[in-house]
Short mmCIF file of C-alpha atoms in Angstrom, two decimals:
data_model
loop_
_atom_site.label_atom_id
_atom_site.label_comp_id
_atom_site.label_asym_id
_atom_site.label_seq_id
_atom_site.Cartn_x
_atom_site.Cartn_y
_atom_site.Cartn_z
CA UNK A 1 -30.20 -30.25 -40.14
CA UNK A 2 -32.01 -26.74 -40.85
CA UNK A 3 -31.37 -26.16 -37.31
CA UNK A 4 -27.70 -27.08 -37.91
CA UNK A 5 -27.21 -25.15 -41.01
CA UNK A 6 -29.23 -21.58 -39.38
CA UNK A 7 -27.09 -21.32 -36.23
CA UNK A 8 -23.73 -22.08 -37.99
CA UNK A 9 -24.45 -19.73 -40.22
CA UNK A 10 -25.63 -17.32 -37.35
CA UNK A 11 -22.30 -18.12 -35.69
CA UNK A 12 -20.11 -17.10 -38.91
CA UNK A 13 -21.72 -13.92 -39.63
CA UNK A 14 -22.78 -12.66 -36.18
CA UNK A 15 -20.67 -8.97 -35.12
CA UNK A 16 -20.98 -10.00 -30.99
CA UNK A 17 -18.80 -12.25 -29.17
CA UNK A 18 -22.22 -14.28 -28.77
CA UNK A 19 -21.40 -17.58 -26.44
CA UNK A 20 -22.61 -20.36 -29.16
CA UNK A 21 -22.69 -23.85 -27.80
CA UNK A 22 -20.79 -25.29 -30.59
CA UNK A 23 -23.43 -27.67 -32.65
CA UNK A 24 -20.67 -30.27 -32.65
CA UNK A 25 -19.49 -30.78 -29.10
CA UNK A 26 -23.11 -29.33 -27.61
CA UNK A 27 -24.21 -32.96 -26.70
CA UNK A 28 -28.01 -32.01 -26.44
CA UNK A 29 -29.26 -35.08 -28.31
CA UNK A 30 -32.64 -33.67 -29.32
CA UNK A 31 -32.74 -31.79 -33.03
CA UNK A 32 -36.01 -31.00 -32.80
CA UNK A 33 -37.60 -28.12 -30.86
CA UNK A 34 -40.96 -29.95 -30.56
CA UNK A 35 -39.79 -32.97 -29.41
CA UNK A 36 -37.02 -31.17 -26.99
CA UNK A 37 -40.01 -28.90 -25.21
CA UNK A 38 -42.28 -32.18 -24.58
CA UNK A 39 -39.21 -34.55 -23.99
CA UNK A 40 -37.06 -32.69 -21.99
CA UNK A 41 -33.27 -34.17 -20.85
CA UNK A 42 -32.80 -37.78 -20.94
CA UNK A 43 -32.04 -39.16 -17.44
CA UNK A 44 -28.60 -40.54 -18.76
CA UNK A 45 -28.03 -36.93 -19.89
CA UNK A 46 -29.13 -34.93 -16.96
CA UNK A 47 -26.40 -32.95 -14.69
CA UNK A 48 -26.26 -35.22 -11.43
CA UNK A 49 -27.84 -33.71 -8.81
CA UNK A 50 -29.41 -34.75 -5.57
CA UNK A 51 -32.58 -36.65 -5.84
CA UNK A 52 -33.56 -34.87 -2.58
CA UNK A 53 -32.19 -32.01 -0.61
CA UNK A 54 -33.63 -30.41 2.53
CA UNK A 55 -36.76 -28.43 1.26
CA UNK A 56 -39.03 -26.52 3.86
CA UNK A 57 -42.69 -25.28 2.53
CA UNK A 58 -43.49 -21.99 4.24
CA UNK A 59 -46.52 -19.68 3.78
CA UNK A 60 -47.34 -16.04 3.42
CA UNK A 61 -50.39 -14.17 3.86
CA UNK A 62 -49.35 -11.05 1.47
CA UNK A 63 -53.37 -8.67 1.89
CA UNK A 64 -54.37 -9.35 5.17
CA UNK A 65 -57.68 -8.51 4.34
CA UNK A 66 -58.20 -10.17 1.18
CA UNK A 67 -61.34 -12.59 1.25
CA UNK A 68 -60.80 -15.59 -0.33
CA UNK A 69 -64.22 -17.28 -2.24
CA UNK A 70 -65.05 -20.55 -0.44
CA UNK A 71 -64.43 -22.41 -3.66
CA UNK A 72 -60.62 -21.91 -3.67
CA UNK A 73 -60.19 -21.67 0.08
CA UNK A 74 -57.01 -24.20 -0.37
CA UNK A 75 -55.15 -20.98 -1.99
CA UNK A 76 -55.43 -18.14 0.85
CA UNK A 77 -51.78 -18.37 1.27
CA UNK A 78 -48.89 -17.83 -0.44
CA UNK A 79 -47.06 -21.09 -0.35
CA UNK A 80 -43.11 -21.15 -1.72
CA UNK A 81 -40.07 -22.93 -0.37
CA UNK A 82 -37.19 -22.54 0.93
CA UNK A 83 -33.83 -24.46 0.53
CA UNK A 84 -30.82 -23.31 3.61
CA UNK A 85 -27.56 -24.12 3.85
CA UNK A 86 -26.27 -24.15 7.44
CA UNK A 87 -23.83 -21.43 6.73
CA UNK A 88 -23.48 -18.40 5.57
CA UNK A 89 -24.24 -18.08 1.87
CA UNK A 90 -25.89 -16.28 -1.05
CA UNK A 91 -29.50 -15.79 -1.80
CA UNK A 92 -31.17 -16.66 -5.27
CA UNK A 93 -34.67 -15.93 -5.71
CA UNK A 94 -36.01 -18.23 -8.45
CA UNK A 95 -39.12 -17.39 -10.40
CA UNK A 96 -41.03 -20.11 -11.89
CA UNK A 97 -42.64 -20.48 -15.75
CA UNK A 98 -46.55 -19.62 -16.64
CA UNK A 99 -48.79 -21.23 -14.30
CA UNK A 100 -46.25 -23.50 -12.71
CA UNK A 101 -45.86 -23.93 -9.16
CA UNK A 102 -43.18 -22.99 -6.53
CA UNK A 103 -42.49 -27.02 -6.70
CA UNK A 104 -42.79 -27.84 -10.61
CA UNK A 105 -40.06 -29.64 -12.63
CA UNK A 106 -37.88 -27.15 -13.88
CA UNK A 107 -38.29 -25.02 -10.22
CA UNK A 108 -36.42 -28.57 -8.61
CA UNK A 109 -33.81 -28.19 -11.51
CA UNK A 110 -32.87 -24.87 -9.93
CA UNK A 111 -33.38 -25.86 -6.66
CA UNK A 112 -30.91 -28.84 -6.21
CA UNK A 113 -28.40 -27.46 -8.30
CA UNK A 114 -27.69 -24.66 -6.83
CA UNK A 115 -28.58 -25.66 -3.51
CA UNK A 116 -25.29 -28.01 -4.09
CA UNK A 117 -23.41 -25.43 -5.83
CA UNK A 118 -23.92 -23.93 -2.33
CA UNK A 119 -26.19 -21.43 -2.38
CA UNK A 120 -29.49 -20.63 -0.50
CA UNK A 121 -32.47 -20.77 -2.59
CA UNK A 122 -36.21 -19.32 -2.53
CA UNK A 123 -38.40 -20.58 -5.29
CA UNK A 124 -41.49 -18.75 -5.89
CA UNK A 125 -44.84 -19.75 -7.86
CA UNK A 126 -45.60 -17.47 -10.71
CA UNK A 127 -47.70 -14.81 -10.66
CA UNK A 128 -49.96 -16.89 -13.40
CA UNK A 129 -50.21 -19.78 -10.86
CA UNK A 130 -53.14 -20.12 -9.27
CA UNK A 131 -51.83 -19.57 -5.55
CA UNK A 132 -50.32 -16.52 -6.47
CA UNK A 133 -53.44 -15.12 -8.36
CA UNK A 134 -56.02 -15.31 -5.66
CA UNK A 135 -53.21 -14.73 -2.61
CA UNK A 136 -50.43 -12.01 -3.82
CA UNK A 137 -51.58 -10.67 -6.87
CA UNK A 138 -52.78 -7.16 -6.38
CA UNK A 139 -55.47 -7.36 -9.14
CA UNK A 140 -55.48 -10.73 -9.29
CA UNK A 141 -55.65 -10.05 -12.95
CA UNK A 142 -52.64 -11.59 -14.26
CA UNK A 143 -50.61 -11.47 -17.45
CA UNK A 144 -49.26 -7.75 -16.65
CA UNK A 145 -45.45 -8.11 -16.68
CA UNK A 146 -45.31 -5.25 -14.82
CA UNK A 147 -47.62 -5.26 -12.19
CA UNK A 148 -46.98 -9.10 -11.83
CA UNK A 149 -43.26 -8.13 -11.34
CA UNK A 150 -44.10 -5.45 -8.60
CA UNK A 151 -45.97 -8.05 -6.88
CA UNK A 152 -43.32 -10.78 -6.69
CA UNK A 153 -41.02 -7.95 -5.69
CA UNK A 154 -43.30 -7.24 -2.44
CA UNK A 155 -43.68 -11.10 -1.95
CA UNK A 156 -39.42 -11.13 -2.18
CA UNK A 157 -39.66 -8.55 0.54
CA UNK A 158 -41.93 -10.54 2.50
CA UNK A 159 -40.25 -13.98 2.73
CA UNK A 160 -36.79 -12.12 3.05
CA UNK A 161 -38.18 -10.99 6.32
CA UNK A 162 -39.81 -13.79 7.16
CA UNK A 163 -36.44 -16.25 6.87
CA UNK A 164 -33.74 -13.22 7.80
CA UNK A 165 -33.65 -14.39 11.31
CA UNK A 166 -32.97 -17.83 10.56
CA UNK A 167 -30.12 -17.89 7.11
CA UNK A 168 -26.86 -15.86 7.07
CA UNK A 169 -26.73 -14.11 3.41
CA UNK A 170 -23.79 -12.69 1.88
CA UNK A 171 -25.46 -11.47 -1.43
CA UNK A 172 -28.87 -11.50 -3.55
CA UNK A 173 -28.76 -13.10 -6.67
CA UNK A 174 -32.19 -13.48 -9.35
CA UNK A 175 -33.37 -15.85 -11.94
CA UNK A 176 -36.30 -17.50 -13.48
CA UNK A 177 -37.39 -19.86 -16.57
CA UNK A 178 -40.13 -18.65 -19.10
CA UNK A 179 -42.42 -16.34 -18.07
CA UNK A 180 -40.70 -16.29 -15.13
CA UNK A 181 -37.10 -15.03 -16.97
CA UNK A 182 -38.66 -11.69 -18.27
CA UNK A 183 -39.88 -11.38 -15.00
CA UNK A 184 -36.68 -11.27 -13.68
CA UNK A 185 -35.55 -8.84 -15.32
CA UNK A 186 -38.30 -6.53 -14.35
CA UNK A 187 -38.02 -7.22 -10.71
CA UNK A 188 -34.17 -6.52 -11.10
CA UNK A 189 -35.19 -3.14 -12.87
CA UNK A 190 -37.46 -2.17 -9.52
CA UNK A 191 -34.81 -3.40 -7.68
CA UNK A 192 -32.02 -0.81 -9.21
CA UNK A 193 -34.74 1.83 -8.31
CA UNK A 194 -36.37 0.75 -4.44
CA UNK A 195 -32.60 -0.54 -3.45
CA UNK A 196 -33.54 -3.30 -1.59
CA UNK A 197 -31.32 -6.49 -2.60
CA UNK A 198 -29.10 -5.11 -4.93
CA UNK A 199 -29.03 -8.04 -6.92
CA UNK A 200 -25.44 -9.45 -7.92
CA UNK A 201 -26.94 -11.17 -10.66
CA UNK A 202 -29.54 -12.23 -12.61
CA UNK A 203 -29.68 -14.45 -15.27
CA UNK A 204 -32.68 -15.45 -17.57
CA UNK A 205 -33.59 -18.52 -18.74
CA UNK A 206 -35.36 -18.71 -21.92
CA UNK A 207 -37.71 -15.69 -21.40
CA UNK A 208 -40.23 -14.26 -24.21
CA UNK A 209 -39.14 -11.44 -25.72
CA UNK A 210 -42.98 -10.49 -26.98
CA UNK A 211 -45.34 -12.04 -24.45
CA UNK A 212 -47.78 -10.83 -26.75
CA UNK A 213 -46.32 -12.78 -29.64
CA UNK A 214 -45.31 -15.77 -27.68
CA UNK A 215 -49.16 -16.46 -26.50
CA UNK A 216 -49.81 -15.94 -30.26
CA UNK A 217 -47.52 -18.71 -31.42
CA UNK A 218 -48.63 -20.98 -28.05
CA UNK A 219 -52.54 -20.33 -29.29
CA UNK A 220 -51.79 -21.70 -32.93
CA UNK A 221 -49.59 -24.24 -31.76
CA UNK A 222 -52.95 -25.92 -30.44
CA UNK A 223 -55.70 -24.54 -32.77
CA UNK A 224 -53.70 -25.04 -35.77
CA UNK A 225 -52.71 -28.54 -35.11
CA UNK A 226 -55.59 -30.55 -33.05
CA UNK A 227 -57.08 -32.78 -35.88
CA UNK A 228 -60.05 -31.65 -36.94
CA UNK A 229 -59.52 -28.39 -35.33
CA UNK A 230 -60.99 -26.87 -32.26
CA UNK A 231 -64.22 -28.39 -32.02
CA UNK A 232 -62.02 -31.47 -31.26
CA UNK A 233 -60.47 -30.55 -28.62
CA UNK A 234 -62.00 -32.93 -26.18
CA UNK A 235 -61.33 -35.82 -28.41
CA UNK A 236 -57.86 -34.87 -28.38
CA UNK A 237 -57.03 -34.65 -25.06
CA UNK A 238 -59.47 -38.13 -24.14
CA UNK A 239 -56.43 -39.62 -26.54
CA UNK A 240 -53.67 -38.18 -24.83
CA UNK A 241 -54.64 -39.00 -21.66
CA UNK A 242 -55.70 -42.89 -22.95
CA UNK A 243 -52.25 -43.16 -24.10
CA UNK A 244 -50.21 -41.92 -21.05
CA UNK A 245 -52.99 -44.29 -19.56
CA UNK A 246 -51.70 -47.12 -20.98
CA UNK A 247 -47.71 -46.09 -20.13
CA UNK A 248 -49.16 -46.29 -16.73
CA UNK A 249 -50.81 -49.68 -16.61
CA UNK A 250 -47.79 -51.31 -18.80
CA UNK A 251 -44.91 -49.95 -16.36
CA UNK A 252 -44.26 -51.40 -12.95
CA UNK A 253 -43.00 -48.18 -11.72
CA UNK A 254 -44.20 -44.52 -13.21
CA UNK A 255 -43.31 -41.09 -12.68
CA UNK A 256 -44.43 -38.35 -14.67
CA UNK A 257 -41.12 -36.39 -15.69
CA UNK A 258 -38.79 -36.31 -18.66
CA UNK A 259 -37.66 -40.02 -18.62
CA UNK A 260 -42.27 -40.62 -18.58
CA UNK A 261 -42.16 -38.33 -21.41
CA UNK A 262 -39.62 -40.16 -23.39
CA UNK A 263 -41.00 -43.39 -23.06
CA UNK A 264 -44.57 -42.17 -24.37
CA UNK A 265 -42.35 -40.34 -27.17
CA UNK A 266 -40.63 -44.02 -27.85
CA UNK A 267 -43.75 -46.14 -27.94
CA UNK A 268 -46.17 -43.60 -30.04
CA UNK A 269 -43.85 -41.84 -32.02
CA UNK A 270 -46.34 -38.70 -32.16
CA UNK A 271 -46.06 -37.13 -35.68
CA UNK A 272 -45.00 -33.36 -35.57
CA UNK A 273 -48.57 -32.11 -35.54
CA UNK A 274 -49.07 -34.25 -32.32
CA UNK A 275 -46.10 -32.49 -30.92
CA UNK A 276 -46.92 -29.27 -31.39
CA UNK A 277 -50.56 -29.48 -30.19
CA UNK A 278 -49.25 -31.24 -27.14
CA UNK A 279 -46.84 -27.87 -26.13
CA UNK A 280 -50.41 -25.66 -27.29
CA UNK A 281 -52.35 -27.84 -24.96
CA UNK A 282 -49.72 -27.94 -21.65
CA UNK A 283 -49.77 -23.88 -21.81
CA UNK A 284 -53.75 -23.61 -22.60
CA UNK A 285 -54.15 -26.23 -19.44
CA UNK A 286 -52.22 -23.55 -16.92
CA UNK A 287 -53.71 -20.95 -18.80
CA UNK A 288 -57.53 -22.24 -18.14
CA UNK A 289 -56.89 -22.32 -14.20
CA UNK A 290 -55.28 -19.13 -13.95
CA UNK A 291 -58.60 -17.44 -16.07
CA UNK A 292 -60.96 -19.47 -14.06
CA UNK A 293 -59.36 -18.10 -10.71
CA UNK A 294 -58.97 -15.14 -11.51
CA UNK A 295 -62.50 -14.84 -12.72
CA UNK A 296 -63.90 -16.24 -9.20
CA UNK A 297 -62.11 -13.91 -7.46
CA UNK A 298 -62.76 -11.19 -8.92
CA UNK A 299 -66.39 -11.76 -9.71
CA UNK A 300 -65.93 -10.71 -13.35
CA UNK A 301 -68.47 -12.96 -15.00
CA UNK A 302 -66.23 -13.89 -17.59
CA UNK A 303 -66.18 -17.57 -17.08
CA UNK A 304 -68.89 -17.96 -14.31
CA UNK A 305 -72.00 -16.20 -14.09
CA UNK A 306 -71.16 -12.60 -12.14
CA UNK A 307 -72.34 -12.95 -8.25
CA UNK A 308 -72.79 -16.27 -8.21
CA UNK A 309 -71.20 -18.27 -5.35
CA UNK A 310 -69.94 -21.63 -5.88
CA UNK A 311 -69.85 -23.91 -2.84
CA UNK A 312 -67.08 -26.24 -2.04
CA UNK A 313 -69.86 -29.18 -3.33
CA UNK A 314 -70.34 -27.39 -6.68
CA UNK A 315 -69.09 -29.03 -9.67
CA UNK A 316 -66.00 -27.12 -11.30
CA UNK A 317 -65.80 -29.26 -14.65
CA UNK A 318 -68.21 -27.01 -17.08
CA UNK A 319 -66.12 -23.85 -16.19
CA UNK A 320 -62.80 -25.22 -16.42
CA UNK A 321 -63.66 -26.87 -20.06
CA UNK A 322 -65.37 -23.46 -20.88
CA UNK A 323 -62.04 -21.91 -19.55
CA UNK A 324 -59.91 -24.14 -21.79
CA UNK A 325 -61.80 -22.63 -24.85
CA UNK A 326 -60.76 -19.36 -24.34
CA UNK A 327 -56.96 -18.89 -26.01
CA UNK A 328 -54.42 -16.58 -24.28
CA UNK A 329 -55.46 -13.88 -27.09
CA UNK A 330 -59.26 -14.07 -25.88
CA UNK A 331 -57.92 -13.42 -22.39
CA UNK A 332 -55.75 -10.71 -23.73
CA UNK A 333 -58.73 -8.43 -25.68
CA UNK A 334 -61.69 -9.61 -23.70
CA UNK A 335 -60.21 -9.87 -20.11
CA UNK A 336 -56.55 -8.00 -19.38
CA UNK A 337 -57.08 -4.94 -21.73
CA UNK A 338 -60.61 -4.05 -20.90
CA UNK A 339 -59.64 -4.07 -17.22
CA UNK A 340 -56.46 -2.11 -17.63
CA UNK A 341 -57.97 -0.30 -19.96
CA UNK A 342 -60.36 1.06 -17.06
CA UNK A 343 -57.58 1.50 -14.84
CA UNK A 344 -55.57 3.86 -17.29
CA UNK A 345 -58.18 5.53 -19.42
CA UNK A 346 -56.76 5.90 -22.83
CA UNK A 347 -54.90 3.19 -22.84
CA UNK A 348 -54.16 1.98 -26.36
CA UNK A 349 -54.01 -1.87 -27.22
CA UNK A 350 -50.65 -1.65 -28.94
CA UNK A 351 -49.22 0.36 -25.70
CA UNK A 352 -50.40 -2.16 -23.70
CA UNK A 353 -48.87 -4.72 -26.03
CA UNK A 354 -45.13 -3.29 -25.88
CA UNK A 355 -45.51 -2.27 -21.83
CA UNK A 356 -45.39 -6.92 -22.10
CA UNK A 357 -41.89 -7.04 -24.11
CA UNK A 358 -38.74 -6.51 -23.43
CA UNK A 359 -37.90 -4.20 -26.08
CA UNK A 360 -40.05 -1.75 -23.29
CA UNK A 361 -36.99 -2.10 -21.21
CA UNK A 362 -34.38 -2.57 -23.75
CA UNK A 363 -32.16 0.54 -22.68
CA UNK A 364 -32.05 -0.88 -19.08
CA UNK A 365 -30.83 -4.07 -20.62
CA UNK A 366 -28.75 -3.10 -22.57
CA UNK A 367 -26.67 -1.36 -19.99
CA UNK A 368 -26.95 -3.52 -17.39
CA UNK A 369 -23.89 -6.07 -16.99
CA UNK A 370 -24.93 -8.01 -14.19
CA UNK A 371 -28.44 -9.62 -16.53
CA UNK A 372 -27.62 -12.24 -18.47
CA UNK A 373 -29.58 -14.48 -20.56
CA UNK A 374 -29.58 -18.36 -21.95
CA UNK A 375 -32.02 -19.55 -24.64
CA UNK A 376 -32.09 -21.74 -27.47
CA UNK A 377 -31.96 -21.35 -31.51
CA UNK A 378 -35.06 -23.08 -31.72
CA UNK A 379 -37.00 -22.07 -29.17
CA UNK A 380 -40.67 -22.13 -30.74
CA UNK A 381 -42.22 -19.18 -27.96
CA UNK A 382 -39.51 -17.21 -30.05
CA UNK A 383 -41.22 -14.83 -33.26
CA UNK A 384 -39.07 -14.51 -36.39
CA UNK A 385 -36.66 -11.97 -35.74
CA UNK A 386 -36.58 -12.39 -31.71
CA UNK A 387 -33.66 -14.55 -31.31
CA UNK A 388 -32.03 -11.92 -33.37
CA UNK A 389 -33.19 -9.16 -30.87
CA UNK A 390 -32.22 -11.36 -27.57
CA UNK A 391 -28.60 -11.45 -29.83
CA UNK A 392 -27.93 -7.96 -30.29
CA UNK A 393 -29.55 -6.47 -26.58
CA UNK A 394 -27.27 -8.99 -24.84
CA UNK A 395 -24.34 -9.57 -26.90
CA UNK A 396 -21.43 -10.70 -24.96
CA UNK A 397 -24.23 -11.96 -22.06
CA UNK A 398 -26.25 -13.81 -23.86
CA UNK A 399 -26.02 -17.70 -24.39
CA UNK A 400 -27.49 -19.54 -26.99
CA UNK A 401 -27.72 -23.02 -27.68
CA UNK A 402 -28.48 -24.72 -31.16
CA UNK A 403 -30.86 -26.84 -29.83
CA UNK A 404 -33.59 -27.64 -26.59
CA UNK A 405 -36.54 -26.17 -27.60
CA UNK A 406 -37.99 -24.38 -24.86
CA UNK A 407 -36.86 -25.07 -21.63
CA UNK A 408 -36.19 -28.87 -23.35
CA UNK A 409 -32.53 -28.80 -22.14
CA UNK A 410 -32.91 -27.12 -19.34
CA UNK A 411 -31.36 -30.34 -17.02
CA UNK A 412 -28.90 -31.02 -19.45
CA UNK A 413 -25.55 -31.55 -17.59
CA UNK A 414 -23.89 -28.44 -19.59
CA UNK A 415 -26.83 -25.93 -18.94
CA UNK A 416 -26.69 -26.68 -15.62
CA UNK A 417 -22.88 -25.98 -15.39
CA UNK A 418 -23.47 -22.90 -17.14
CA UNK A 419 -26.27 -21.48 -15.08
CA UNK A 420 -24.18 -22.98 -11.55
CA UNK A 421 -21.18 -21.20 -13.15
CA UNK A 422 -22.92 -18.10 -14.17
CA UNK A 423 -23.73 -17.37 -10.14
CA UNK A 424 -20.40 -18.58 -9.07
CA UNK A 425 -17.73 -16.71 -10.65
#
């Protein structure tokens, strides 16, 4: 209802031509955010797609020279994937969310609809994933918008050349969920300069506006609402994993997607608290691998003792719960700003901190016609203030939904239409 009453009342008063889902015909079922983000789109609700088109896995090697620590010698490689139509067609390079694959949920979303809406896709792993950290990333440091942009602009480059011989393109077209949004719209930025696709479009889907202040809200989400607090984090996550556990042993045929997620959400009924430390936990998860990588690589001694090797028999348990202790704001003061810090000496923490929002390329957004954006009222990465922001930069681009959560609604049957529709016309 709160949810109901704020966007109406957003909608009356607002002085753009914002593109409001109307709360009354939006068919979204889910009214709240937390339950949206860990549900996701009922099957009965989800735009019909494929269940499989043609995908082929290819690899990169992006630093020829780049040694790779024994311990993570499955990651060497770039991997990403490629969906072709047989004819001539446009390009869209999709970017996935923090710490996700080139594969994950929301990546297939993309994928299969606009691989039927006829369009060639790429999808590509984000720079926070694993792969990407010890293969493409130039620092291997990740969590720089910035220079993680610049880097999945030269691995663009690369698989562009690698498939050009083999797919006819008409014209180059961007997007990306999350993390992976902003990031589009920093890539599109280099683009305008270096010249290279000339992107058509590029349309983000519920980006951060503050990564700074989204990692904030993601670190309280779990410290803030893990019974007993911190020091209970293992007993927490033993009961998550008991109960999805018992989903498993119960049902004669599992998958773990939305439709898993809803079932759980039906049989347990998690209180809001549960919710919320279940969203704080799924980014903490992707954020512990990506600190532990990055760490090995880089022999920082932040996580594992400095210049110690780990063999492919050594146990990796004690460093990834030690990783999962360490919030995104740990990462950010003890980890990213000391080593940019060194990099660009006088570096101040609050430069650092706006070089990581949007508002550091507001003007370019602002101007730009061809970026568009699509996020939700209640988005809970979203600071007070922020939606307001994403409102007035975009105004006539942007599209805003009462409901979803983040990312919750992203396979509802309208969003899809929208994003398909976005690209087409």
């Amino acid at each position: 209802m709160r949810t109901w009453i704020i966007t109406l009342l957003t909608f009356l008063f607002a002085p753009y031509p914002i593109l409001y889902a109307d709360t009354h015909t939006y068919g979204y079922p889910i009214s709240n955010s937390y339950e949206a983000t860990v549900i996701g789109t009922p099957r009965q609700l989800q735009a019909d797609l494929p269940d499989k088109i043609n995908i082929k896995p290819l690899e990169l090697t992006v630093f020829e020279d780049r040694k790779i620590p024994e311990t993570l010698w499955y990651t060497k490689r770039l991997e990403y994937l490629l969906a072709a139509q047989k004819q001539k067609a446009p390009l869209v390079f999709a970017i996935s969310g923090t710490g996700s694959s080139a594969n994950a949920p929301g990546m297939q979303i993309l994928q299969k609809a606009l691989f039927q809406a006829g369009f060639h896709v790429i999808s590509l792993p984000s720079p926070t994933h694993p792969n990407f950290v010890t293969s493409a990333s130039t620092h291997s440091v990740p969590g720089h918008v910035v220079e993680d942009s610049a880097d999945l602009y030269r691995v663009m480059q690369l698989a562009w050349n690698q498939v050009k011989e083999d797919i006819e393109v008409t014209d180059f077209y961007l997007t990306g969920y999350s993390l992976g949004g902003a990031q589009a719209a920093f890539v599109a930025r280099l683009d305008d300069k270096k010249q290279i696709f000339n992107f058509k479009k590029v349309l983000m889907i519920n980006p951060p506006v503050s990564l700074y202040n989204s990692v904030s809200i993601l670190d309280q989400l779990l410290a803030n609402n893990i019974p007993g607090g911190m020091d209970h984090l293992n007993d927490f996550i033993n009961r998550v994993i008991n109960r999805f556990t018992e989903i498993y042993r119960t049902e004669e045929q599992v998958e773990f997607n939305d439709e898993f997620l809803y079932k759980a959400y039906q049989r347990y009924q998690p209180s809001e608290e549960t919710l919320a430390a279940v969203i704080g936990l799924s980014f903490r998860w992707a954020a512990a691998n990506m600190i532990f990588v990055s760490d090995v690589i880089t022999n920082s001694g932040y996580v594992k003792p400095k210049n110690l090797k780990l063999s492919l028999t050594d146990s990796l348990t004690n460093y990834f719960k030690v990783s999962l202790r360490i919030g995104f704001l740990d990462y950010f003061n003890e980890y990213l700003f000391p080593f940019f810090e060194t990099r660009y000496p006088g570096l101040k923490r609050k430069q650092l901190i706006h070089s990581l929002s949007l508002k550091s390329i507001e003007a370019y957004l602002k101007e730009n016609d061809k970026i568009a954006m699509v996020t939700n009222a209640d988005d809970p990465i979203l600071a007070p203030g922020e939606l307001e922001y994403l409102r007035e930069v975009f105004q006539s681009r942007a599209k805003i939904y009462p409901r979803g959560g983040h990312l919750g609604n992203m396979g509802y049957k309208d969003n899809v239409a929208y994003m398909v529709n976005f690209f087409l016309n």
